[in-house]
Every structure is written in C-alpha cells, then in structure tokens.
C-alpha cells in the first residue's frame, strides 16, 4: 500500500454525516482525534469533485471483513475515479455487487478507515477526546481508532436493501371512520301503545270467532311481530285469511302473517313500525359475525326482526338472485355486498366483473384494483364477459384435474400462485335477456351448474321479476334469493315460489331465502349512502396500487379497434364469414325459415351448429331482404313473404338469370 510523505502538521479530522444514509465517514487525522458533531452537514468535498483536505489522494473504497482484508484488496480495487468518489460519499449503488455483506473502508494517506454507523462512530470519537481539547498521545490515538474499528465490525450494513426495487404497496383495508355511525330513532311505540295493539289484535280475532292470545311481542328495525297462540281446535288458515281485516283494525298499510314462526308454536303477525330504525352499514361491517368469519366472501346483509345480524357467504350460496321494484332497495343491497367485499378481501383474493346496463349504478367502482375489467355498460359486451367466465371455469377445472384436487380451496392450499375468487355482479338482468337471451341464458346456466367449486359466483339483480327474465331454468339453478317489495303476488311467486314479497314495505325491507332454508326470513337491509361509497372507493384508489385489468378479459369484453377489424376480416374458424361476401349458409337458412314459418338466431345456432354472431347476422340479412319482420323482444321473427315469392325472388334467382 502506497504511503504519501507529507510535512508533519496538525490536521483536522474529517467527520461527515449523511442522514439519508444513516452513516458517518470517519477519517484518521495526523494528530489527535477531534469530535465530528455536525448539526447541518455539508456535502463531502469529493462529492463536489474535490480532493481530500491536505491530500492529493482520491479516496478509494475497499471491502472486507477486517481492515487487513480490505487493505489486501488494494490490488483488485477499481480505477473508476468517478465511481469511487460516489462510493466514498456514501453512494454505493455502483459497487453493490462487490460490497454485499461486507463493511466498507476508505484508503487515505492516514491509513485504512471505516465508514461506520453514525452513533457508534461518534461515540468512539468522543470517548477519546481530551478535556482540554489537546491532541491525545499516539498510544491513546491508536487505541481509540482500534476501538472504533472494532465497533464497526459489529454493525450490520443495509446497503443491499437500499438498492432493492421498491415492492408494490400492500392493500390497506378502508377504515371504519369512512362510514357514518349508526343513528338511533327515538320515535318508537311506547309500551302502552304496544299493549293497546295487542288488545286490539285479540279483539279483532274474537270478532271473527277466532280464539287466540298474544304471547309475545318482538320489535325489529322496521316491523313489530306479535306472536299469537291459537286455542285448541283453531285452524291456522283462519288467521291467515284475516290478514286484511287485521291490517284495517291496526290502522296499518298491510300486515304479513307468518304461520308458523320457525322454532315456535305460534303464528306471527308482522305490522310496520311508525318509523323505521336505519340499519347502518358501519355496524354491520364491524359486527363479530362478519369480522370473525374466515371466508373472504362473507358479508353482512342486515338485521332480522330480533335484531340479529344476518350474513351471507357467497362461497356457500353459491349464487344469488335479487329482485324488487324501483325504490325497494335492490341497488343499495348490491352496493352493500360490493362494499362488504372491499372491507373483507384484498384484490389478489377476490376479483370482480361488474355489469351495469343502467350506466349510473356501478360506474363509481371504476379504478379499484379488484376489477378484472372496467365496469361493463353494454349488454352485448356483458354476454362476452359471461362467455369468458365459462372459459375460465373450464380452465380452472383443468388445473384442478392436473393437481388432483376438487375445489379452489384445496387448490390454493397447495399452489404457490393462488387463484382468486371471481364474483360477477349483473345489476339489471332484464336488459341482457332482451338483447341476447340465448347467449346469456346458456352462459348463466353453465356457470350456475358448475362454477361453485372453481370459485366463480354470480349475483343477478332485476327490477322486473317476470318469467321471461327469471326463467324456470335460471331459477332452478340459483336457489338463494332475495325478494324486495314487488307489486303483485305473481311477481312474489316468480321469485320465491310463494307469496309475501307483495306485503313488504320497501326501503330495504326484504325476504331472504338462502339455500337450505325451509322458508324465507324477513330482514331489514343495511343502508350505505353514495357519499360513504365514494369515500371508500376514493380511499382505495388513492393507495397507489396499480389497477391491472386482465388483458385476457379486456380483449374479449372490450376489444380494440384493431382487434375488431381483424375479427371482421377473418372467418373465425368458419363462424364469422366476411361481411362483404354472402354467407354460404344463407340459402339453407332461408329454406329452414320457410319450413318452420319463423326465424330466430338460437334456432339457427342449433340446426347449423354455428355461433350466435353468425346466426344473428343471417337473421338480420333475411330482415334486410324483407323475408322476416323486425325483432319483437324474445319472440321469434315472423315470416313476411310466401314460400313461392321467396323461392322466386331469392332461391331461384341464379336459375332465372340464366334463362333470360
């Protein structure tokens, strides 16, 4: 190691502090050790391209477990002056590979010095200062430096951590403070009013020669239930048939008779309260039943008449059908389920596909990391999303077969890369059934039958619970249902296969009929306002978590212009012929329509084994030619021309031209 001869003179020490690195550079002076307390440290001289004080030597960094090992590495040291200046100043990004796990030393004219931890280096320096500020003798100075060197050996360096790439920010669950606290309603029936209602109820039944006694009263958030115990020999039907008369005597807009109450030998008469107690979303999210449930798809729904929190677990349902008229609370229920998932599951645990044909209900969820694709607002694109879900279901089952497991829970227990649950929410199903009923119904049916085990679940909502929207085959495969207030007994039977929903009060009053239950239970749904939803979604969006939409889903549901052009220009494996040329199946399709007397895309799909898009184009072509009429909802198109006219004008056109 080279030595540089310099005239002996007292030189100041160089103690530079770099707070951002939590380090202090300590260099040995010519005589004595001087404290290096610096309140506002200036940049090191070599950081500005200068030499060390009173030295013509450029500092060079060496690495080793000891000073001797570092000094022995002098022959292998780098000659990159700029890099060594940066290294000496504490910037080790260019020399990380050489220095991993080893202390650093600076070669100066005074010897091999260490770059140390701030507090320990200062302690080593200050401990050996003389009281009078005079330089210590040579022996003390050597001991102090040796002590400082030993303290450096015990410090674990963290240079490698500083050079690692920053990891993705972790998902932080929204705090409860973003939600409004529960508000208690003071205007409720007094005990005297309740006793008066009980006497009125008993007297009304007695007037109709029905002997029954009120044995209990339960006041819920929206209704009060009176428990009747009929006398021996009194038929239950005699009480049920008096529902309208009971409502009249109680001055109630309507009553619902529950006969019998599950688990009790009593008949329930449910009458609405004067004012409803709002069930806040905050108290539902923070309840023990939701918090302690390990399922990522367990969310709170509301409270029953007894004030008990009702939860639903989509993993067990496994699909949910929600129906109710406008203003009944259907959309609020959907938002409650989605917000509950965001409070329960991280984006890598649950993914969402949201379909909102009404455009205004679910679009505020755009930008949250849980989404696989931006909120779909077009009914035709929603059909594509359902078909992607079917393909994803088949792909997952193939992975299960390869790993010899039966469901997603067993797969995630042994797989390194976990499969997320997928929840598909359709806010208005009737629009989809009107635009592409065959495609939508087929995809929903396949998902309802098979998707439970692979972690794909559906929530279907509609405000028009008619049989052409909730078909028998759909209802048979979605056993879990929620009915809000509907306008008629027929609509109630369409949803629940029984009456009762026509007696509901609206504003979140629902009948919850889960899979496995003998009869539905009355629940007051939790209320979450638009302001609360915006605060929750804004909190999630501001976490700087990258929103990574699935390219696979996006390409299927929202294809780019180039993809659309490529699709239109290709035959798609015989399923999508060029639009500039006439489809080779057109003549056969016309003959089939003539034989059947009507036309529909689903019929052409089955007969010719083609895709929906091609079948729909064939029907549209026949409409342009004037052969069939326009679409009339879900009904087949009518034939407008006679067989003879169609054959003369279209099917035998080429032969006719040849004879002219």
XYZ file of C-alpha atoms in Angstrom:
660
model
C 0.000 0.000 0.000
C 1.482 3.299 -1.078
C 2.423 5.929 1.533
C 2.446 9.646 0.790
C 5.102 11.742 2.575
C 3.726 14.998 3.945
C 5.262 17.547 6.312
C 4.071 16.935 9.845
C 1.401 19.361 10.910
C -1.802 19.128 12.823
C -4.693 18.280 10.528
C -8.368 18.353 11.320
C -10.327 15.149 11.229
C -12.984 14.628 8.614
C -16.295 13.518 10.084
C -19.140 13.819 7.600
C -22.728 12.803 8.396
C -25.233 11.670 5.769
C -28.669 11.481 7.411
C -30.341 9.883 4.415
C -27.833 7.002 4.635
C -27.655 6.984 8.456
C -23.841 6.916 8.171
C -20.826 8.920 9.240
C -17.481 8.887 7.395
C -14.640 8.951 9.953
C -11.071 9.565 8.725
C -7.977 9.409 10.899
C -6.260 12.793 11.322
C -2.483 13.420 11.521
C -2.612 14.032 15.244
C -5.339 13.647 17.797
C -8.989 12.780 17.321
C -11.480 15.602 17.067
C -15.230 15.181 17.523
C -17.323 15.221 14.409
C -20.595 16.749 15.643
C -22.252 18.390 12.655
C -25.795 19.760 13.078
C -26.318 20.577 9.390
C -23.722 18.588 7.479
C -22.320 19.972 4.263
C -21.649 17.759 1.220
C -18.340 15.948 1.330
C -15.525 17.597 -0.661
C -15.202 14.644 -3.029
C -18.952 14.811 -3.646
C -18.172 18.087 -5.428
C -15.243 16.547 -7.270
C -12.547 17.877 -4.898
C -9.639 16.090 -3.213
C -9.403 15.152 0.438
C -8.220 18.008 2.687
C -4.461 18.477 2.524
C -4.154 15.397 0.404
C -3.645 14.739 -3.253
C -5.150 11.300 -2.895
C -8.575 10.378 -4.240
C -10.443 8.206 -1.709
C -10.852 4.601 -2.786
C -13.383 2.182 -1.318
C -12.235 -1.283 -0.249
C -14.355 -4.105 1.135
C -13.578 -6.804 3.636
C -14.482 -8.296 6.991
C -11.434 -6.621 8.558
C -9.238 -3.651 7.735
C -6.408 -6.035 6.816
C -8.630 -7.934 4.389
C -9.784 -4.671 2.858
C -6.192 -3.438 2.542
C -5.233 -6.689 0.825
C -7.882 -5.979 -1.801
C -5.959 -2.865 -2.897
C -4.575 -4.616 -5.949
C -8.060 -5.529 -7.115
C -9.623 -2.138 -6.432
C -11.412 -0.310 -9.193
C -9.807 2.549 -11.079
C -13.075 4.292 -11.863
C -12.408 7.651 -10.206
C -15.957 8.944 -10.604
C -17.381 5.758 -9.178
C -15.001 5.824 -6.212
C -15.924 9.426 -5.470
C -19.573 8.427 -5.336
C -18.730 5.417 -3.199
C -16.696 7.498 -0.779
C -19.596 9.934 -0.459
C -21.905 7.130 0.611
C -23.493 6.324 -2.772
C -22.871 2.597 -3.110
C -25.219 1.875 -5.993
C -22.310 1.303 -8.405
C -20.418 -1.022 -6.119
C -23.150 -3.064 -4.520
C -22.081 -6.308 -6.161
C -18.629 -6.083 -4.612
C -19.785 -4.949 -1.190
C -22.689 -7.229 -0.366
C -22.476 -8.233 3.280
C -19.039 -6.584 3.900
C -18.054 -3.442 5.843
C -16.538 -0.574 3.853
C -13.135 1.084 4.369
C -11.631 4.232 2.807
C -7.976 4.231 1.801
C -6.373 7.569 2.732
C -2.920 8.858 3.495
C -3.682 8.236 7.146
C -4.440 4.568 6.715
C -7.461 2.334 6.146
C -10.538 3.954 7.730
C -14.102 2.627 8.063
C -17.461 4.042 7.016
C -19.444 3.435 10.186
C -22.793 3.800 11.860
C -23.390 7.415 12.938
C -23.972 6.932 16.644
C -21.229 4.350 17.183
C -18.602 6.308 15.254
C -19.330 9.483 17.177
C -19.230 7.604 20.455
C -15.855 6.130 19.551
C -14.509 9.559 18.639
C -15.959 11.473 21.580
C -14.888 8.890 24.141
C -11.204 9.642 23.418
C -11.314 13.428 23.261
C -9.144 15.229 25.800
C -10.853 17.535 28.244
C -8.658 20.473 27.237
C -9.081 19.837 23.565
C -5.398 18.949 23.233
C -4.370 16.087 20.958
C -4.015 12.735 22.709
C -0.790 10.871 22.614
C -0.004 8.368 19.912
C -0.854 5.316 22.030
C -4.285 6.610 23.057
C -4.978 7.644 19.495
C -4.180 4.187 18.179
C -6.371 2.584 20.857
C -9.278 4.876 20.040
C -9.036 4.111 16.352
C -8.801 0.390 17.040
C -11.859 0.633 19.296
C -13.795 2.466 16.598
C -12.776 -0.183 14.082
C -13.984 -2.981 16.362
C -17.331 -1.262 16.835
C -17.719 -1.088 13.070
C -17.299 -4.830 12.791
C -20.436 -5.361 14.900
C -22.664 -3.153 12.754
C -24.770 -4.921 10.124
C -24.822 -3.000 6.877
C -28.051 -2.472 4.958
C -26.653 -1.371 1.600
C -28.299 -4.194 -0.324
C -31.724 -3.234 0.996
C -31.272 0.321 -0.269
C -30.669 -0.855 -3.805
C -33.608 -3.259 -3.998
C -36.521 -2.321 -6.185
C -39.473 -0.916 -4.218
C -42.158 -3.531 -3.673
C -45.789 -2.979 -4.597
C -47.758 -1.216 -1.886
C -49.875 -3.527 0.206
C -53.640 -3.199 0.150
C -54.924 -1.304 3.163
C -58.489 -2.050 4.137
C -60.729 1.015 4.375
C -61.099 2.286 7.956
C -64.499 2.265 9.632
C -64.238 6.022 10.130
C -65.140 6.474 6.453
C -68.655 5.219 7.250
C -71.397 7.111 9.040
C -72.116 5.995 12.614
C -75.432 4.370 13.446
C -78.323 6.705 14.177
C -80.962 5.682 16.678
C -84.571 6.665 16.103
C -86.254 7.904 19.250
C -89.807 7.970 17.903
C -90.945 4.396 18.562
C -94.049 2.810 20.001
C -94.218 3.018 23.770
C -95.029 0.007 25.903
C -98.523 1.366 26.421
C -99.067 1.578 22.659
C -97.821 -1.984 22.227
C -100.223 -3.287 24.898
C -103.050 -1.428 23.201
C -102.192 -3.018 19.859
C -102.170 -6.469 21.482
C -105.680 -5.948 22.883
C -106.890 -4.670 19.502
C -105.458 -7.734 17.773
C -107.089 -10.177 20.203
C -110.439 -8.378 19.950
C -110.323 -8.423 16.144
C -109.769 -12.174 16.089
C -112.517 -12.702 18.649
C -114.953 -10.728 16.492
C -114.384 -13.316 13.763
C -114.735 -16.174 16.266
C -111.035 -16.998 16.265
C -109.815 -17.654 19.779
C -106.125 -16.696 20.077
C -103.925 -14.945 22.606
C -100.867 -12.705 22.142
C -97.976 -14.379 23.971
C -95.059 -12.192 22.898
C -94.006 -9.061 21.034
C -90.728 -8.536 19.150
C -89.828 -5.066 17.867
C -87.479 -5.065 14.920
C -85.912 -2.240 12.888
C -88.910 -1.855 10.569
C -91.711 -4.119 11.831
C -93.146 -5.383 15.091
C -94.082 -9.046 15.319
C -96.966 -10.148 17.519
C -96.852 -13.825 18.459
C -100.285 -15.461 18.577
C -101.032 -18.763 20.252
C -104.302 -20.126 18.858
C -106.630 -22.078 21.097
C -107.024 -25.811 20.543
C -109.131 -26.545 17.500
C -108.385 -23.225 15.751
C -107.078 -23.626 12.226
C -104.019 -21.685 11.135
C -105.725 -20.812 7.858
C -108.453 -18.958 9.753
C -105.843 -16.470 10.976
C -104.088 -16.206 7.615
C -107.346 -15.359 5.835
C -107.955 -12.416 8.182
C -104.770 -10.525 7.205
C -106.619 -7.631 5.547
C -109.078 -7.264 8.432
C -106.234 -7.247 10.947
C -104.434 -4.532 8.965
C -107.614 -2.439 8.988
C -108.092 -2.714 12.769
C -104.400 -1.943 13.465
C -104.504 1.054 11.082
C -101.526 -0.417 9.230
C -100.874 -0.237 5.475
C -100.571 -4.010 5.494
C -99.603 -6.942 7.658
C -97.770 -10.133 6.874
C -98.786 -13.390 8.522
C -96.037 -15.919 9.221
C -97.604 -19.228 10.111
C -95.961 -20.713 11.990
C -92.898 -18.870 13.307
C -89.845 -21.123 12.751
C -88.978 -22.879 16.006
C -92.075 -21.699 17.869
C -95.622 -22.982 18.282
C -97.038 -19.585 17.408
C -98.336 -17.537 14.491
C -96.574 -14.268 13.693
C -98.432 -11.074 12.761
C -95.914 -8.545 11.384
C -97.097 -4.928 11.439
C -94.966 -1.950 10.334
C -93.481 0.438 12.883
C -94.407 4.109 12.985
C -90.837 4.961 11.949
C -88.047 2.656 10.842
C -84.681 2.323 12.542
C -81.989 2.631 9.906
C -79.506 -0.233 9.923
C -76.161 1.416 9.189
C -73.563 -0.325 7.087
C -70.892 0.514 9.658
C -72.427 -1.556 12.465
C -72.877 -4.476 10.069
C -69.242 -4.407 8.881
C -67.928 -4.106 12.428
C -70.037 -6.904 13.923
C -68.415 -10.048 15.311
C -70.244 -12.366 12.906
C -68.587 -10.682 9.917
C -65.200 -9.947 11.479
C -64.537 -13.440 12.786
C -65.704 -15.306 9.689
C -62.606 -16.501 7.766
C -64.397 -16.542 4.407
C -63.424 -13.694 2.084
C -66.921 -13.714 0.591
C -68.822 -13.401 3.877
C -70.554 -10.009 4.094
C -73.287 -8.543 6.260
C -76.770 -8.186 4.807
C -78.801 -6.520 7.559
C -80.769 -7.321 10.728
C -83.736 -9.578 11.273
C -86.772 -8.808 13.432
C -84.941 -9.877 16.587
C -82.028 -7.521 15.860
C -79.594 -10.282 14.920
C -77.088 -9.511 12.156
C -77.730 -11.648 9.077
C -74.681 -12.554 6.983
C -74.334 -14.222 3.618
C -71.390 -16.233 2.333
C -71.307 -16.327 -1.459
C -68.940 -19.289 -1.319
C -71.770 -21.361 0.186
C -74.775 -19.838 -1.592
C -73.188 -20.234 -4.272
C -75.142 -17.777 -6.493
C -77.681 -15.118 -5.549
C -80.785 -13.779 -7.286
C -82.084 -10.344 -6.196
C -85.398 -8.922 -7.412
C -87.546 -5.946 -6.493
C -89.295 -2.925 -7.940
C -87.769 0.532 -8.285
C -87.122 2.122 -4.897
C -87.330 -1.124 -2.954
C -83.618 -1.149 -2.034
C -82.271 -3.564 -4.615
C -79.375 -1.374 -5.822
C -78.436 -0.437 -2.250
C -78.242 -4.142 -1.432
C -75.880 -4.722 -4.371
C -73.664 -1.828 -3.218
C -73.682 -3.237 0.315
C -72.398 -6.581 -0.951
C -69.636 -4.952 -3.025
C -68.526 -2.625 -0.228
C -68.506 -5.564 2.179
C -66.155 -7.456 -0.137
C -63.783 -4.454 -0.263
C -63.706 -4.402 3.550
C -63.077 -8.151 3.687
C -60.804 -9.197 0.796
C -57.642 -7.951 -0.887
C -57.527 -7.515 -4.691
C -55.462 -10.692 -5.087
C -58.080 -12.684 -3.162
C -61.316 -11.616 -4.865
C -61.791 -10.240 -8.378
C -64.945 -8.564 -9.686
C -66.733 -8.329 -13.029
C -69.457 -5.676 -12.820
C -72.209 -5.312 -15.423
C -74.260 -2.113 -15.232
C -76.614 -1.604 -18.195
C -78.147 1.410 -16.409
C -74.673 3.057 -16.511
C -75.146 5.057 -13.282
C -75.266 2.393 -10.558
C -71.809 0.786 -10.515
C -69.537 3.101 -12.512
C -68.084 4.671 -9.338
C -66.210 1.369 -8.810
C -64.080 2.023 -11.903
C -60.451 2.277 -10.865
C -60.462 -0.066 -7.865
C -57.867 -2.863 -8.070
C -60.463 -5.605 -7.521
C -61.830 -5.255 -11.063
C -60.824 -7.681 -13.817
C -62.199 -5.315 -16.464
C -63.718 -1.819 -16.369
C -67.415 -1.759 -15.498
C -69.329 -3.161 -18.490
C -72.286 -0.999 -19.523
C -73.185 -2.614 -22.861
C -75.477 -5.637 -22.832
C -73.738 -7.348 -25.766
C -70.337 -6.928 -24.115
C -71.815 -8.390 -20.943
C -72.641 -11.562 -22.867
C -68.979 -11.731 -23.904
C -67.943 -11.354 -20.256
C -70.150 -14.294 -19.287
C -68.652 -16.422 -22.065
C -65.166 -15.562 -20.791
C -66.245 -16.684 -17.327
C -67.385 -20.018 -18.776
C -63.994 -20.467 -20.479
C -62.212 -19.514 -17.243
C -64.312 -22.067 -15.374
C -63.223 -24.825 -17.755
C -59.586 -23.732 -17.489
C -59.733 -23.859 -13.701
C -61.255 -27.320 -13.679
C -58.442 -28.493 -15.951
C -55.921 -27.117 -13.440
C -57.774 -28.915 -10.645
C -57.578 -32.172 -12.580
C -53.843 -31.726 -13.181
C -53.203 -31.163 -9.469
C -55.734 -33.800 -8.349
C -57.922 -31.509 -6.242
C -61.661 -30.943 -6.274
C -62.189 -27.280 -5.486
C -60.490 -23.905 -5.243
C -59.916 -24.183 -1.502
C -57.884 -27.375 -1.875
C -56.020 -25.937 -4.872
C -54.983 -22.759 -3.047
C -53.837 -24.817 -0.065
C -51.031 -26.382 -2.117
C -50.434 -23.974 -5.018
C -47.775 -21.275 -4.914
C -49.834 -18.911 -7.062
C -53.281 -18.649 -5.509
C -56.449 -18.497 -7.577
C -58.660 -15.531 -6.699
C -62.390 -15.880 -6.281
C -64.383 -14.201 -9.050
C -67.720 -12.503 -8.338
C -69.863 -11.498 -11.325
C -72.471 -8.849 -10.487
C -75.205 -8.003 -13.012
C -77.285 -5.055 -11.839
C -80.088 -5.339 -14.406
C -80.579 -8.742 -15.925
C -83.680 -7.913 -17.987
C -81.643 -5.836 -20.466
C -79.338 -8.770 -21.114
C -82.236 -11.155 -21.646
C -83.827 -8.783 -24.162
C -80.682 -8.227 -26.230
C -79.044 -11.673 -26.208
C -81.259 -14.069 -24.323
C -79.915 -17.289 -25.852
C -76.272 -16.436 -25.205
C -76.860 -15.018 -21.738
C -79.143 -17.780 -20.523
C -76.821 -20.512 -21.760
C -73.774 -18.952 -20.047
C -75.657 -18.305 -16.798
C -76.932 -21.866 -16.790
C -73.462 -23.359 -17.227
C -71.969 -21.125 -14.538
C -74.817 -21.822 -12.126
C -74.402 -25.567 -12.539
C -70.618 -25.902 -12.349
C -68.861 -22.708 -11.228
C -69.231 -23.082 -7.445
C -66.280 -25.410 -6.898
C -63.900 -23.304 -9.001
C -64.623 -20.083 -7.094
C -66.814 -18.210 -9.595
C -70.036 -16.805 -8.147
C -72.857 -14.715 -9.622
C -75.127 -12.033 -8.177
C -78.031 -11.366 -10.547
C -80.380 -8.435 -9.906
C -83.505 -7.349 -11.770
C -86.396 -4.983 -11.144
C -88.741 -6.875 -13.465
C -89.228 -10.335 -11.960
C -91.247 -11.765 -14.828
C -90.946 -15.284 -16.179
C -89.231 -14.145 -19.381
C -86.416 -12.613 -17.288
C -86.221 -15.108 -14.422
C -86.882 -18.232 -16.407
C -87.585 -21.545 -14.778
C -84.211 -22.985 -15.737
C -82.363 -19.991 -14.241
C -84.403 -20.074 -11.034
C -83.866 -23.807 -10.640
C -80.080 -23.370 -10.690
C -79.924 -20.315 -8.396
C -81.513 -21.490 -5.135
C -80.514 -18.494 -2.966
C -82.804 -15.498 -3.475
C -83.616 -12.102 -2.017
C -87.030 -10.559 -2.675
C -87.668 -6.870 -2.078
C -91.072 -5.233 -2.370
C -92.918 -6.228 -5.559
C -96.232 -5.103 -6.979
C -98.145 -8.372 -7.173
C -98.482 -11.833 -5.752
C -97.468 -13.252 -9.134
C -94.110 -11.477 -9.003
C -93.558 -12.744 -5.464
C -94.218 -16.293 -6.590
C -91.850 -15.816 -9.533
C -89.018 -15.034 -7.119
C -89.802 -17.089 -4.030
C -92.330 -19.651 -5.274
C -94.662 -18.232 -2.607
C -96.385 -15.008 -1.628
C -95.174 -12.454 0.895
C -92.966 -10.069 -1.074
C -96.033 -8.037 -2.116
C -96.554 -7.200 1.600
C -93.083 -5.712 2.108
C -92.630 -2.028 2.933
C -89.766 -1.055 0.627
C -86.602 0.860 1.582
C -84.551 -2.230 2.332
C -87.325 -4.444 3.706
C -86.637 -7.881 2.211
C -87.323 -11.593 2.389
C -84.083 -13.577 2.426
C -84.415 -17.152 1.188
C -80.978 -18.852 1.347
C -80.188 -22.307 0.089
C -81.271 -24.984 2.545
C -83.827 -22.819 4.376
C -87.389 -24.061 4.775
C -88.909 -20.606 4.388
C -87.676 -17.029 3.904
C -86.814 -14.736 6.812
C -87.613 -11.037 6.997
C -84.559 -8.776 7.085
C -84.049 -5.018 7.139
C -81.128 -4.399 4.804
C -78.150 -2.246 5.751
C -78.018 1.207 4.196
C -74.872 2.648 2.631
C -75.110 6.130 1.125
C -73.486 7.367 -2.068
C -71.213 9.633 -0.013
C -69.971 6.681 2.036
C -69.342 4.636 -1.107
C -67.402 7.490 -2.680
C -65.236 7.857 0.423
C -64.483 4.133 0.475
C -63.688 3.865 -3.242
C -61.599 7.069 -3.176
C -59.583 5.695 -0.251
C -58.846 2.511 -2.189
C -57.980 4.360 -5.402
C -55.525 6.678 -3.583
C -53.402 3.796 -2.268
C -51.250 3.889 -5.419
C -51.993 0.220 -6.037
C -51.720 -0.309 -9.807
C -55.057 -1.233 -11.374
C -54.100 -4.204 -13.527
C -57.064 -5.137 -15.679
C -56.827 -8.640 -17.087
C -55.725 -8.426 -20.725
C -57.453 -11.722 -21.405
C -60.820 -10.442 -20.171
C -60.397 -6.979 -21.679
C -59.604 -8.376 -25.122
C -62.795 -10.445 -25.032
C -65.145 -7.895 -23.481
C -63.653 -4.616 -24.726
C -61.734 -5.408 -27.941
C -59.655 -2.660 -29.503
C -60.365 -1.272 -32.964
C -57.568 -3.347 -34.490
C -58.981 -6.485 -32.898
C -62.442 -5.651 -34.198
C -61.070 -5.154 -37.714
C -59.156 -8.430 -37.511
C -62.245 -10.224 -36.278
C -64.406 -8.803 -39.055
C -61.781 -9.629 -41.679
C -61.347 -13.241 -40.602
C -63.649 -16.190 -40.843
C -63.131 -17.077 -37.187
C -62.840 -20.789 -37.915
C -65.956 -20.836 -40.083
C -68.038 -18.943 -37.502
C -67.737 -15.354 -38.780
C -67.537 -15.002 -42.553
C -66.503 -11.831 -44.320
C -69.247 -9.228 -44.304
C -68.550 -8.209 -47.909
C -69.461 -11.685 -49.157
C -72.763 -13.509 -48.838
C -72.848 -16.221 -46.205
C -72.829 -19.656 -47.806
C -75.489 -20.789 -45.318
C -77.971 -18.065 -46.272
C -79.933 -20.194 -48.773
C -80.160 -23.107 -46.346
C -81.210 -20.739 -43.554
C -83.973 -19.255 -45.735
C -85.290 -22.723 -46.592
C -85.315 -23.654 -42.886
C -87.226 -20.483 -42.028
C -89.760 -21.256 -44.764
C -90.282 -24.740 -43.339
C -90.752 -23.507 -39.762
C -92.626 -20.289 -40.545
C -90.482 -18.199 -38.181
C -86.848 -17.196 -37.612
C -84.615 -16.912 -34.554
C -80.868 -16.852 -34.026
C -80.972 -19.599 -31.395
C -82.823 -21.905 -33.801
C -80.177 -21.351 -36.497
C -77.448 -21.983 -33.917
C -78.860 -25.383 -33.031
C -79.636 -26.517 -36.581
C -76.387 -25.418 -38.247
C -74.123 -25.632 -35.175
C -72.770 -22.115 -35.606
C -72.037 -19.291 -33.199
C -74.501 -16.684 -32.081
C -72.908 -13.819 -34.035
C -73.133 -15.666 -37.340
C -76.703 -16.805 -36.669
C -77.754 -13.270 -35.748
C -76.218 -11.915 -38.974
C -78.166 -14.475 -41.007
C -81.413 -13.352 -39.384
C -80.533 -9.688 -39.925
C -79.748 -10.392 -43.580
C -83.160 -12.004 -44.015
C -84.719 -8.942 -42.406
C -82.892 -6.651 -44.852
C -84.174 -8.769 -47.735
C -87.710 -8.404 -46.420
C -88.191 -12.110 -45.738
C -88.776 -11.801 -41.961
C -90.019 -8.976 -39.793
C -88.209 -6.965 -37.108
C -87.347 -8.275 -33.661
C -90.152 -8.309 -31.094
C -88.407 -8.886 -27.781
C -87.595 -12.520 -27.162
C -90.175 -13.889 -29.607
C -89.145 -15.415 -32.979
C -89.431 -13.193 -36.053
C -92.470 -13.606 -38.258
C -92.294 -14.668 -41.921
C -93.468 -11.804 -44.180
C -93.369 -13.437 -47.644
C -94.922 -16.589 -49.005
C -92.836 -19.608 -49.928
C -93.464 -19.111 -53.657
C -92.396 -15.465 -53.579
C -89.250 -16.206 -51.589
C -88.233 -19.056 -53.876
C -88.851 -16.955 -56.990
C -87.097 -13.791 -55.771
C -84.153 -15.261 -53.860
C -83.612 -19.004 -54.005
C -84.019 -19.370 -57.808
C -82.542 -16.059 -58.760
C -79.456 -17.563 -60.436
C -81.524 -20.028 -62.479
C -83.865 -17.278 -63.578
C -80.940 -15.135 -64.736
C -79.582 -17.985 -66.818
C -82.849 -18.411 -68.705
C -83.086 -14.800 -69.809
